[in-house]
XYZ file of C-alpha atoms in Angstrom:
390
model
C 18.797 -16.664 -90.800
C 15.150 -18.208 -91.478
C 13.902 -14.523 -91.774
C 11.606 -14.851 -88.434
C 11.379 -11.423 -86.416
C 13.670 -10.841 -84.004
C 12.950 -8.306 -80.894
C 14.691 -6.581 -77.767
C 13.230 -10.363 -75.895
C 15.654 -12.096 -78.033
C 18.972 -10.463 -77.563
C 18.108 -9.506 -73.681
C 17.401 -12.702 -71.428
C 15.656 -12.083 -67.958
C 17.977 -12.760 -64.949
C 19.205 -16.102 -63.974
C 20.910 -18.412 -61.725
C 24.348 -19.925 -63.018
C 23.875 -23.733 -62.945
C 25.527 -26.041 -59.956
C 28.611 -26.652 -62.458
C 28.676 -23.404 -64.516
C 31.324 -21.411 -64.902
C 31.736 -17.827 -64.866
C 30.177 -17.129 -68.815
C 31.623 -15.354 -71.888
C 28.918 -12.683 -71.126
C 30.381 -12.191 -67.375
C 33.791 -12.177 -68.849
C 32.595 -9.508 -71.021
C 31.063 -7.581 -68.273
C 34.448 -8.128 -66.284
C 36.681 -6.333 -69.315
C 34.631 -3.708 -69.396
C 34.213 -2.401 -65.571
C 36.599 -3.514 -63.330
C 37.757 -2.735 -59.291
C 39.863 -1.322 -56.474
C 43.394 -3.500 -56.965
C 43.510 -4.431 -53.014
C 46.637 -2.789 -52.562
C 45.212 0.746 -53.308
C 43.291 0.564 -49.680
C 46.597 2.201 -49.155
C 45.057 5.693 -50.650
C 43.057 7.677 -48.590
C 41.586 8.945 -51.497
C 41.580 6.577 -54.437
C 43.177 7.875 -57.738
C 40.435 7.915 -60.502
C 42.021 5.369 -62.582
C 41.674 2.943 -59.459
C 38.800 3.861 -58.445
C 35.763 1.017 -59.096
C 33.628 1.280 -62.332
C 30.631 -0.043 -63.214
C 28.920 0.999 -66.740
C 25.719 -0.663 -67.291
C 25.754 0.407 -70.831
C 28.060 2.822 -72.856
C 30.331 5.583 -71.717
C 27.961 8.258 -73.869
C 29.600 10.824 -76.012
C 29.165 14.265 -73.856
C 30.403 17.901 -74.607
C 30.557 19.952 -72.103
C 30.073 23.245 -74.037
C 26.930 22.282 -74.855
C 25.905 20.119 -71.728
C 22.577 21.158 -69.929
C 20.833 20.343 -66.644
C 17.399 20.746 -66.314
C 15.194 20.991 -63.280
C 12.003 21.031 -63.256
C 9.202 18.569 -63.036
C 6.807 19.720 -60.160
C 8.852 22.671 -59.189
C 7.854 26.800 -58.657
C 9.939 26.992 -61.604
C 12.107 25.097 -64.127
C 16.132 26.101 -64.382
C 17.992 24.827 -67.259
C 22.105 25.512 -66.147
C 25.148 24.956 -68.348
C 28.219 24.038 -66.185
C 29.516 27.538 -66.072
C 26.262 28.600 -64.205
C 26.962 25.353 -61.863
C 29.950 26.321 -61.368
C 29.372 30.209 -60.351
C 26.897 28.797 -57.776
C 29.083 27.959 -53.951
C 30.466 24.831 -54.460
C 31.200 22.328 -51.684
C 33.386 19.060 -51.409
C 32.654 15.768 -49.769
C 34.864 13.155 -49.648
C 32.424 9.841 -49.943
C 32.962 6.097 -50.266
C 31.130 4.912 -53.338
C 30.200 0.715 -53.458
C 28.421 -1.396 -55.923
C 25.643 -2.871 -54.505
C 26.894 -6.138 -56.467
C 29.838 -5.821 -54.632
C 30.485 -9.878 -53.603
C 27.836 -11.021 -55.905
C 30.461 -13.576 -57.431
C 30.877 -15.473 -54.218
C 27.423 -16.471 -54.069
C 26.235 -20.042 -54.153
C 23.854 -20.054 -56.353
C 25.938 -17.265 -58.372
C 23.234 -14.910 -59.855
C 24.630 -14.338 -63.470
C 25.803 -10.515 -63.846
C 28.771 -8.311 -63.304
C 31.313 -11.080 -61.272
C 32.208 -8.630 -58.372
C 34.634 -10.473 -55.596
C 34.967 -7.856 -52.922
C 36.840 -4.629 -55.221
C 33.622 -2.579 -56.356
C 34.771 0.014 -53.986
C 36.281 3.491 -54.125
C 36.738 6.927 -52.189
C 37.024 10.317 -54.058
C 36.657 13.896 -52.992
C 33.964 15.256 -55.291
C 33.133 18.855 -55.664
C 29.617 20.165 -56.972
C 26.829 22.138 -56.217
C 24.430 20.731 -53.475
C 21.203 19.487 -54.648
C 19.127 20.831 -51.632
C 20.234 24.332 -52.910
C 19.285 23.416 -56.238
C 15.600 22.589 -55.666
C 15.282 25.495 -53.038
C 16.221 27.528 -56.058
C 13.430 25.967 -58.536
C 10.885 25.648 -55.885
C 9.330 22.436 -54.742
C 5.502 22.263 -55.209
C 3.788 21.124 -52.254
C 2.742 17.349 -53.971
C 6.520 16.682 -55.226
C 7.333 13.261 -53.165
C 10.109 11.945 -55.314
C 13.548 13.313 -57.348
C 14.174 11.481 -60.126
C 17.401 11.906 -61.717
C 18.107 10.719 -65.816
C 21.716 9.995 -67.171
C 22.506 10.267 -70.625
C 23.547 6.563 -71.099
C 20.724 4.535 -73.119
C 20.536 0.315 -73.415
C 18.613 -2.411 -73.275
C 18.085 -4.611 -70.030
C 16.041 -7.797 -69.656
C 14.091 -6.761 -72.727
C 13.158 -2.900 -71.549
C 14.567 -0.150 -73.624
C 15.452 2.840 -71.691
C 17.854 5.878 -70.146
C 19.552 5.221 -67.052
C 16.921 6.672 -64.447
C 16.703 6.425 -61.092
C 15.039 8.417 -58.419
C 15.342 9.722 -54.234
C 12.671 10.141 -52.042
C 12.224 14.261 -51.577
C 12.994 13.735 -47.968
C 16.263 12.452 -49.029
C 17.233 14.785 -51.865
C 16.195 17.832 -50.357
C 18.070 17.532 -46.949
C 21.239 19.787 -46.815
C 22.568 17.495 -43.678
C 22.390 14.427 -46.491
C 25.094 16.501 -48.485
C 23.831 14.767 -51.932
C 25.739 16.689 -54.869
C 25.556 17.586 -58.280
C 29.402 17.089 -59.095
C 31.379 18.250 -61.789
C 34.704 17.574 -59.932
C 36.732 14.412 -58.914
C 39.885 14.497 -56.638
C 39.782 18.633 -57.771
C 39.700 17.491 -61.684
C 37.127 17.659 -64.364
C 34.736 14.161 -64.193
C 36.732 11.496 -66.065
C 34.646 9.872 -68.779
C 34.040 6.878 -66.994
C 32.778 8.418 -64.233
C 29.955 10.322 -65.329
C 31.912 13.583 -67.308
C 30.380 16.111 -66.956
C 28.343 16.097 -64.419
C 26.973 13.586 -61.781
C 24.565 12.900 -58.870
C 26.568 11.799 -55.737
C 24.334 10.694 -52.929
C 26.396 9.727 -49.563
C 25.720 6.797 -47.699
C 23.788 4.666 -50.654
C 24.846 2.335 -53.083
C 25.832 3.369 -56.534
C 23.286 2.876 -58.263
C 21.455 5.806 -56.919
C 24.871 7.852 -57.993
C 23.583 8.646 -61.575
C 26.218 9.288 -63.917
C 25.939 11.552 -67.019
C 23.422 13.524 -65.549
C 21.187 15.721 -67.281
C 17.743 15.834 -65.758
C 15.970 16.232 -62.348
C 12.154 15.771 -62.325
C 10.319 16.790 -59.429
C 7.674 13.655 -59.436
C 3.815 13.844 -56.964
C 4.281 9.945 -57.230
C 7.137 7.234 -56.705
C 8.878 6.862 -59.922
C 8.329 3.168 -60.456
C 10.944 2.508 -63.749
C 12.772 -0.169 -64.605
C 15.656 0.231 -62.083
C 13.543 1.692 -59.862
C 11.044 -1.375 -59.393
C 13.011 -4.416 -61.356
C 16.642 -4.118 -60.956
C 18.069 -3.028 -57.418
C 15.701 -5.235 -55.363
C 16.213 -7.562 -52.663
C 14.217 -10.756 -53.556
C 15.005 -14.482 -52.941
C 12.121 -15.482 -55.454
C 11.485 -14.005 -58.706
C 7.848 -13.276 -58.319
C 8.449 -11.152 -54.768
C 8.392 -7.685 -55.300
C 11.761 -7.548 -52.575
C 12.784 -4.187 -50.824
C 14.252 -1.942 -52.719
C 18.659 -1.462 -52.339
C 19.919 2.190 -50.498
C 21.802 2.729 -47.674
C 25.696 0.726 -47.792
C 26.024 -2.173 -45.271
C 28.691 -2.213 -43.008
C 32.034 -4.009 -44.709
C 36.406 -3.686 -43.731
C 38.788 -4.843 -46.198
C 42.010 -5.716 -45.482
C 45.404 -4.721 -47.907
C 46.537 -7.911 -48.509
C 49.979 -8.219 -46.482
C 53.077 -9.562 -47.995
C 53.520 -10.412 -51.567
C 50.787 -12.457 -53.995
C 50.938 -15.872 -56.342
C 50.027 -14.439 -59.572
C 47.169 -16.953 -60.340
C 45.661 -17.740 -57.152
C 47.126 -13.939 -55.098
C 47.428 -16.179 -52.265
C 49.868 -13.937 -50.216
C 53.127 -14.827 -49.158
C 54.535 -13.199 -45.708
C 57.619 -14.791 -43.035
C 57.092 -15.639 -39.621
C 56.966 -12.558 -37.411
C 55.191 -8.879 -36.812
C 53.167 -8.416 -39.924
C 51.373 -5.047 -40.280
C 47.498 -5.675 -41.394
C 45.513 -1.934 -42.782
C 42.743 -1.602 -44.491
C 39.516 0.301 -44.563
C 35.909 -0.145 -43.287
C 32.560 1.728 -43.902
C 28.944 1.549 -43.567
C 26.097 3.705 -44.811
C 23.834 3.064 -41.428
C 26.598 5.298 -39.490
C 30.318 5.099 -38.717
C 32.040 2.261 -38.504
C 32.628 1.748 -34.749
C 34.574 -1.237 -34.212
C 36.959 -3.756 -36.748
C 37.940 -7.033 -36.446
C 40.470 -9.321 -37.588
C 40.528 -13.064 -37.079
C 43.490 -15.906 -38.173
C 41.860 -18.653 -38.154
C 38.780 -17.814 -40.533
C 36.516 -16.503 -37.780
C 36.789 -18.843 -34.675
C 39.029 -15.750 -32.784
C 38.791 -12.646 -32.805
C 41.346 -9.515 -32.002
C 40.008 -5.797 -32.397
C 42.293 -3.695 -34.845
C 42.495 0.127 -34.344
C 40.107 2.278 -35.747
C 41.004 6.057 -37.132
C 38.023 7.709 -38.125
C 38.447 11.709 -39.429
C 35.446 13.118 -38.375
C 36.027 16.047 -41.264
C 34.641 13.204 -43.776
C 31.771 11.431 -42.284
C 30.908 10.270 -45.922
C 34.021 8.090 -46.254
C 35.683 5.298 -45.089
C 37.762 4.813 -42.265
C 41.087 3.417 -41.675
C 41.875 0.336 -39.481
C 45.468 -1.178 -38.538
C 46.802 -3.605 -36.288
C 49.805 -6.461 -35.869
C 49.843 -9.923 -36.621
C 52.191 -12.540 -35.803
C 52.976 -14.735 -37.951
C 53.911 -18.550 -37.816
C 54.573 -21.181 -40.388
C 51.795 -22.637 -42.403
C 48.793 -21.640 -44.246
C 46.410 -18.853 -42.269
C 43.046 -17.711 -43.513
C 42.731 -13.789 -42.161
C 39.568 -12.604 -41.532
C 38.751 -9.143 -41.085
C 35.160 -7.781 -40.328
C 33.263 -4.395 -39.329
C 30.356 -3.509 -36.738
C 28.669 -0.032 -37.172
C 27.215 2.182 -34.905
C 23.789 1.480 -35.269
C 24.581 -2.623 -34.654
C 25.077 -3.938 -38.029
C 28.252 -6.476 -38.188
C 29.151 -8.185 -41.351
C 28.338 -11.665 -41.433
C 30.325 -15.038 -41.769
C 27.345 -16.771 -43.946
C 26.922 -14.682 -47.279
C 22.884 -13.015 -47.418
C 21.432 -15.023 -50.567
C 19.582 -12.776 -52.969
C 18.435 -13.486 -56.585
C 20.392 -10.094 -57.480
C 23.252 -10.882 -55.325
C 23.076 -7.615 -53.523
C 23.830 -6.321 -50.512
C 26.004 -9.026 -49.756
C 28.344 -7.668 -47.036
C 30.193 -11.402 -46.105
C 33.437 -10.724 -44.406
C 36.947 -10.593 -46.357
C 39.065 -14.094 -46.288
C 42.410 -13.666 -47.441
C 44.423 -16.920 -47.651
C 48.282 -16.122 -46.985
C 51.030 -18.879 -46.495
C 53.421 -17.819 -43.714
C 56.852 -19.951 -45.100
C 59.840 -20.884 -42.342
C 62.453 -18.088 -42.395
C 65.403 -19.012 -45.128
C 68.130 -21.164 -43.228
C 71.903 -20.139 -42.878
C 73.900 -22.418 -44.848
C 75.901 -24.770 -42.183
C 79.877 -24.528 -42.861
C 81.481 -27.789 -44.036
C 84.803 -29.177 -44.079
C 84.901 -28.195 -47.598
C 84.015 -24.614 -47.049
C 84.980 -23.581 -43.731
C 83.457 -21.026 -41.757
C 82.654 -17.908 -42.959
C 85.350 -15.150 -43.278
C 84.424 -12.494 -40.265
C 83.434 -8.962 -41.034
């Protein structure tokens, strides 16, 4: 140490590009330990498990009691409520089953790779979670007539690209007030308490958007007469190809299917492994714009295309849908391909949407499976002779 001053600048770089030959770093591995995704096979859950479910932590898991928890409301509201969670929970409670995605999800397969959490295509999850709606909650406090913006604090506290601060981010009023938008104050996941990890005890859920706007540990809702312009707000969660543009800001989920991988996986390069014949393909497809309207799957990495079956259950218009169909397999190696179009026109596309962030980037699913020749009857010899009958 030559005793010079060190400050927040110094241990927090700004956001960068990984190089043309640069590896995923010991800072993205770190990342990668500490949140991690849906294991492809767990498409198979219409609801995912917690423990499968996606997480993303962008600083600690804070230490929360809930005996002592408190939300406050208030801000430029009639009045100000400050609830414990069993006042929460002695208000009517509803459930919504709702697709959650990181909107990072697929930033890892971007050329140049911006350098952050290394999501493939897992940052994905459904849960049923049970709370109190919001809408109800600021008709209760009163919105004054200049209140344009909700924004909603969690109780996790870091440092990112040099700025200090909580975990804030807000909703326009429009947004957080609407009953038909179903946003939530949960305290429940899958009809359990909040696990930790996923914002114990309580938590914004906002339907449709990307998770950042899903605030996690929440404790306070401010009622703002201007648009909250903080850190994640106006730096992070922006869609920019140059550093200097100010970019449009990240919300509703673009349309994306995933495909189960079929068969059985190579454990270094899960490269699946299937036989020639009828192979079952499933998976799940959502979008934020609207429902998911049509999915398709391709064998030949995109140059043909066959439309799967699409189940959509119109209780849970928040959450993904299912999609199935049959493929028939032959010999050699096969790149599936498996994409989604929504109803109001998006479809995913085959060339990944370049961002500085790497968000938003909704590039179809490519699973690489090797179909091998079915396993050959030994011929009888001389030696042997033929098989003994049944």
């Amino acid at each position: 140490m030559d005793g010079s001053p060190i400050g927040l600048g110094d241990i927090s770089a700004p956001g960068r590009l990984a190089g043309p030959e640069e590896g995923v770093t010991a800072q993205e591995l770190g990342l990668a330990t500490r949140n991690h995704g849906l294991p492809l096979e767990a498409l198979r859950y219409e609801v995912t498990p917690p423990g499968l479910h996606y997480v993303l932590v962008h600083y600690d898991i804070p230490a929360t009691d809930p005996d002592t928890w408190r939300l406050t409301v208030g801000g430029r509201t009639l009045r100000t409520l400050t609830l414990d969670l069993a006042a929460l929970r002695a208000r009517p409670a509803v459930t919504r089953r709702v697709t959650l995605e990181c909107a990072g999800n697929g930033r890892a397969h971007l050329a140049p790779r911006p350098v952050s959490q290394p999501w493939l295509v897992e940052a994905v999850g459904t849960a049923d979670w049970t709370g109190v709606p919001l809408a109800a909650l600021l008709t209760e406090a009163g919105t004054a007539e200049e209140a344009v913006e909700a924004v909603f604090t969690g109780a996790d506290h870091g440092v990112e690209r040099g700025v200090e601060q909580d975990y804030r981010r807000s909703l326009p009023l429009t947004t957080a007030a609407d009953p038909a938008r179903d946003v939530l104050v949960a305290y429940e996941m899958n009809g359990a308490p909040l696990p930790p990890q996923h914002g114990s005890p309580l938590r914004l859920v906002v339907p449709g958007w990307y998770g950042m706007a899903h605030v996690k540990w929440l404790h306070d809702i401010t009622l703002s007469a201007t648009p909250y312009e903080g850190f994640q707000q106006s730096a992070a969660y922006r869609v920019r190809r140059a550093a200097a543009e100010p970019g449009e800001p990240v919300t509703l989920m673009a349309p994306r299917a995933l495909m189960a991988p079929p068969g059985f996986p190579d454990f270094m390069s899960r490269t699946r492994v299937v036989r020639p014949g009828p192979v079952p393909l499933a998976g799940r497809a959502w979008s934020g714009h609207g429902p998911v309207v049509r999915v398709e799957v391709s064998e030949d990495g995109g140059a043909v295309w066959t439309d799967a079956e699409l189940v959509r259950d119109p209780a849970h218009p928040w959450a993904w849908a299912s999609w199935h169909t049959t493929w028939t397999a032959t010999p050699g190696l096969r790149h599936l391909t498996v994409r989604a179009t929504d109803a109001a026109g998006h479809t995913q596309p085959l060339a990944a949407p370049w961002n500085r962030g790497g968000f938003v980037n909704n590039l179809v699913q490519r699973v690489e499976v090797l179909c091998l020749p079915s396993p050959q009857a030994p011929t009888p010899t001389a030696a042997t002779g033929p098989r003994p009958g049944p």
